[in-house]
Coordinates of N, CA, C and O in Angstrom, one line a residue:
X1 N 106.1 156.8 64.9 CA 105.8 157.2 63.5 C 107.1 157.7 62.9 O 107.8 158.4 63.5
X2 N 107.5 157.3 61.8 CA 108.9 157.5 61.2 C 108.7 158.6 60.2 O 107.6 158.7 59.8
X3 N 109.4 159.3 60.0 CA 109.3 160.3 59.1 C 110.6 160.1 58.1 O 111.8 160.1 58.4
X4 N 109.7 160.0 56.8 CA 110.1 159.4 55.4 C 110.9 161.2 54.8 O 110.7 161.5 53.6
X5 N 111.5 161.8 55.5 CA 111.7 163.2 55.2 C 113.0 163.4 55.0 O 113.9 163.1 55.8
X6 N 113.2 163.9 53.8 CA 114.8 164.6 53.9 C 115.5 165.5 54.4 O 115.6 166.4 53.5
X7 N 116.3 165.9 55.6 CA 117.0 166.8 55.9 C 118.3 167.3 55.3 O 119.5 167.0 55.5
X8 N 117.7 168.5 54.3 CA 118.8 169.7 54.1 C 119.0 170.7 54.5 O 118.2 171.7 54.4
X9 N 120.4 170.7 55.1 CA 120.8 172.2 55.7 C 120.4 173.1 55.0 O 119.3 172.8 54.4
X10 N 120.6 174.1 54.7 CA 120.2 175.4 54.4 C 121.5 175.5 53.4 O 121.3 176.3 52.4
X11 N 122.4 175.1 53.5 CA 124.0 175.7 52.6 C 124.6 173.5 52.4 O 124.4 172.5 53.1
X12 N 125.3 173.8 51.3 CA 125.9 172.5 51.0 C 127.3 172.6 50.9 O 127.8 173.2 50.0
X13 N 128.1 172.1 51.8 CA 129.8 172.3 52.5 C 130.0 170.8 52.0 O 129.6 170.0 52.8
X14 N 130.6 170.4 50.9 CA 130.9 169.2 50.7 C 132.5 168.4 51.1 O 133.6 168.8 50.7
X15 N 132.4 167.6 51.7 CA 133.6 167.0 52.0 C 134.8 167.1 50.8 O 134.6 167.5 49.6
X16 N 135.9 166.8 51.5 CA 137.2 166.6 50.5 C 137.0 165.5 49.6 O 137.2 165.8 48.4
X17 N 136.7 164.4 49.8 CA 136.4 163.8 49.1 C 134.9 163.6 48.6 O 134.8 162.5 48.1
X18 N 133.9 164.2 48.5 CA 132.9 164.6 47.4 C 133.4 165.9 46.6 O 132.7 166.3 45.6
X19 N 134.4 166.5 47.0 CA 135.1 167.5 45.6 C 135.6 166.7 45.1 O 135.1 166.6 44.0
X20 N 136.8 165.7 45.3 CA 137.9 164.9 44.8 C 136.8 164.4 43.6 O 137.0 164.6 42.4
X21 N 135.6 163.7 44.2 CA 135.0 163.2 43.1 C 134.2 164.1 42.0 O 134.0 163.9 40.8
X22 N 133.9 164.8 42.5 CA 133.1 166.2 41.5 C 133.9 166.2 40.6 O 133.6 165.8 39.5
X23 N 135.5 166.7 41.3 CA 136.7 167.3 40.0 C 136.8 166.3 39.1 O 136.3 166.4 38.0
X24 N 137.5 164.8 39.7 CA 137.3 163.8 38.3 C 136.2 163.9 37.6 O 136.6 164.2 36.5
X25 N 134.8 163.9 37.7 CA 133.6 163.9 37.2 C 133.9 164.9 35.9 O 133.7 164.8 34.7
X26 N 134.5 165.9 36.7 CA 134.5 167.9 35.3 C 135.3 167.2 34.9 O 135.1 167.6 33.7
X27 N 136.6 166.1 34.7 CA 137.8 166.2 33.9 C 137.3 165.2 32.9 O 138.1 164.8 32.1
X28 N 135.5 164.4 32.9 CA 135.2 163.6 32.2 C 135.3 162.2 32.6 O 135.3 161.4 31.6
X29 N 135.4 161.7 33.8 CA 135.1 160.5 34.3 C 133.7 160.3 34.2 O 132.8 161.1 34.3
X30 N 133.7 158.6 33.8 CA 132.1 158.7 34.4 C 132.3 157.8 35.4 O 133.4 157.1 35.3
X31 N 131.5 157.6 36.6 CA 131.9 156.7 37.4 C 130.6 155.9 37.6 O 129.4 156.3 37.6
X32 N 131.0 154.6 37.6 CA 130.0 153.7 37.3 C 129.3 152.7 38.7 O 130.0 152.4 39.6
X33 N 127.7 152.4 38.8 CA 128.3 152.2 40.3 C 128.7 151.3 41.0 O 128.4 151.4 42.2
X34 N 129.4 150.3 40.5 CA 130.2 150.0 41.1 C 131.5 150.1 41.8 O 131.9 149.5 42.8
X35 N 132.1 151.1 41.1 CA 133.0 152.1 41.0 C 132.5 152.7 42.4 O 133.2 152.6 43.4
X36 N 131.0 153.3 42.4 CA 130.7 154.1 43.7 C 130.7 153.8 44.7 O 131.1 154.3 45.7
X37 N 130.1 152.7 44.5 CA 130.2 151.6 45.6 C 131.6 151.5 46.8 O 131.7 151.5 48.0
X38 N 132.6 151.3 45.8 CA 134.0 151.0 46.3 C 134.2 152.4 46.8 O 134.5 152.5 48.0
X39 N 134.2 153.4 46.0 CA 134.7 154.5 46.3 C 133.9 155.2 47.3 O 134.4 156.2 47.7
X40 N 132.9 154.8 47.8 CA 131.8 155.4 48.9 C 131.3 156.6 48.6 O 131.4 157.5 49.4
X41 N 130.6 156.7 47.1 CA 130.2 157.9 47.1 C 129.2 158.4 47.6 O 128.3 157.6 48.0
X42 N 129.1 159.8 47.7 CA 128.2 160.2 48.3 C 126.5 160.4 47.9 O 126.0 160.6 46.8
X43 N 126.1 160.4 48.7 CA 124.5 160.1 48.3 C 123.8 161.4 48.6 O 122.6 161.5 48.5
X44 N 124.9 162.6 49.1 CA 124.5 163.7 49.4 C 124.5 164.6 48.2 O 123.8 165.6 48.0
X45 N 125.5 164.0 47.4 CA 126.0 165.0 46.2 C 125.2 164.6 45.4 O 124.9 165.6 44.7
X46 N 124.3 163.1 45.0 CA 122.6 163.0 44.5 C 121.7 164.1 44.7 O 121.3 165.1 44.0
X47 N 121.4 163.5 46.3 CA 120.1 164.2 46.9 C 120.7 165.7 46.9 O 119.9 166.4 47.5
X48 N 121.6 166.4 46.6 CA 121.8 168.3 46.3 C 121.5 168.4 44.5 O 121.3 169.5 44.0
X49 N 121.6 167.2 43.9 CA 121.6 167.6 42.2 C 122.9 168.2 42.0 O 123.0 169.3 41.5
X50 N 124.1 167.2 42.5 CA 125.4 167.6 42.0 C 125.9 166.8 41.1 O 126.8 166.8 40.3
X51 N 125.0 165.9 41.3 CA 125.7 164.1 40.7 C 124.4 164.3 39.5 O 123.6 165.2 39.6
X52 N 124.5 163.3 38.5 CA 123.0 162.3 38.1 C 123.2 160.8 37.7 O 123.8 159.9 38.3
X53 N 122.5 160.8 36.7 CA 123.1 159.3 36.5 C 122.4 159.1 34.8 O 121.4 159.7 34.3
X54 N 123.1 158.2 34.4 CA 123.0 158.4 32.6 C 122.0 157.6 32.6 O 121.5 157.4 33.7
X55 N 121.1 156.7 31.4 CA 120.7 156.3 30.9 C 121.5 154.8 31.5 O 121.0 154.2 32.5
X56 N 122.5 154.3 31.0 CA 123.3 153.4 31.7 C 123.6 153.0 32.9 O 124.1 151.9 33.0
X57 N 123.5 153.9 34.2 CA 123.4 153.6 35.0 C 124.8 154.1 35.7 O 125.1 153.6 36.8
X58 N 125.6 155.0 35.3 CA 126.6 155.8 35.0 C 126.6 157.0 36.0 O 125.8 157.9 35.7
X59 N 127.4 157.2 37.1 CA 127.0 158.9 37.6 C 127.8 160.0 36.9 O 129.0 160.0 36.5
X60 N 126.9 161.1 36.8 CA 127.8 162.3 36.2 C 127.7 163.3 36.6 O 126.6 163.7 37.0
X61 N 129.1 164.2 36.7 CA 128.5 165.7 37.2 C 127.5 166.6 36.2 O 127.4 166.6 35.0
X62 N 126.5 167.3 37.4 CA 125.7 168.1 36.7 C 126.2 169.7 36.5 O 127.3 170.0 36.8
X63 N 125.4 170.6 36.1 CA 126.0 171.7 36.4 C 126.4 172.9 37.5 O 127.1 173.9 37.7
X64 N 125.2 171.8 38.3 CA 125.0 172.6 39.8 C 126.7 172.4 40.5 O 127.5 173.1 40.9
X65 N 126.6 170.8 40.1 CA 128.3 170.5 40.5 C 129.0 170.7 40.0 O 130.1 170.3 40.4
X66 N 128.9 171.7 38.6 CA 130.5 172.4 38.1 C 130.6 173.6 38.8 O 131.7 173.9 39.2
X67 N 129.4 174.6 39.2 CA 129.2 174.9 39.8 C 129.9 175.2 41.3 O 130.6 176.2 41.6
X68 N 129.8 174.3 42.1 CA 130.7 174.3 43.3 C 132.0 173.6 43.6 O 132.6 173.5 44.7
X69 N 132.5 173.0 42.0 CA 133.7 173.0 42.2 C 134.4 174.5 41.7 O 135.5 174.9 42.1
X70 N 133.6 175.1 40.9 CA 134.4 176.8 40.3 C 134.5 177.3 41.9 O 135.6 177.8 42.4
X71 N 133.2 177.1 42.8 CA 133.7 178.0 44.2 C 134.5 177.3 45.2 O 134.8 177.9 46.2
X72 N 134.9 176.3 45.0 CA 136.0 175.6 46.2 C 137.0 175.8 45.8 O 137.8 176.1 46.6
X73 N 137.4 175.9 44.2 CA 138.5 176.3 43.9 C 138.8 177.6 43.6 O 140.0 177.8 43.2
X74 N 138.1 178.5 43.7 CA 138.5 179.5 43.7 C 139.1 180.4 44.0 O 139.1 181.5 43.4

């Protein structure tokens, strides 16, 4: 029996490069997905509500993810 279930830790520790991409995101990128594709983004920073995605098909940071770039860099 397979279980269709998402596992989230309890806390979200994002890699160096899922901030790399957050920060471009806050300086006004949008990254498109193909773009994501290449760049291997993460599908973690979706499934936390860090990322979204526009009408276009476009990902963007949310504010959960301006959010945890204010505390990595802080």
């Amino acid at each position: 029996m397979a279980l269709d279930a998402v596992f989230h830790a309890t806390t979200f520790e994002p890699t160096v490069d899922e901030l790399a991409v957050l920060k471009r995101m806050e300086m006004g990128e949008l990254v498109s997905m193909g773009d994501a594709l290449k760049e291997h983004l993460s599908n973690r920073l979706l499934d936390w509500g860090m990322i979204g995605k526009t009408f276009d098909g476009k990902f963007t940071i949310t504010d959960l993810g301006r959010q945890q770039i204010r505390r990595s860099f802080a």
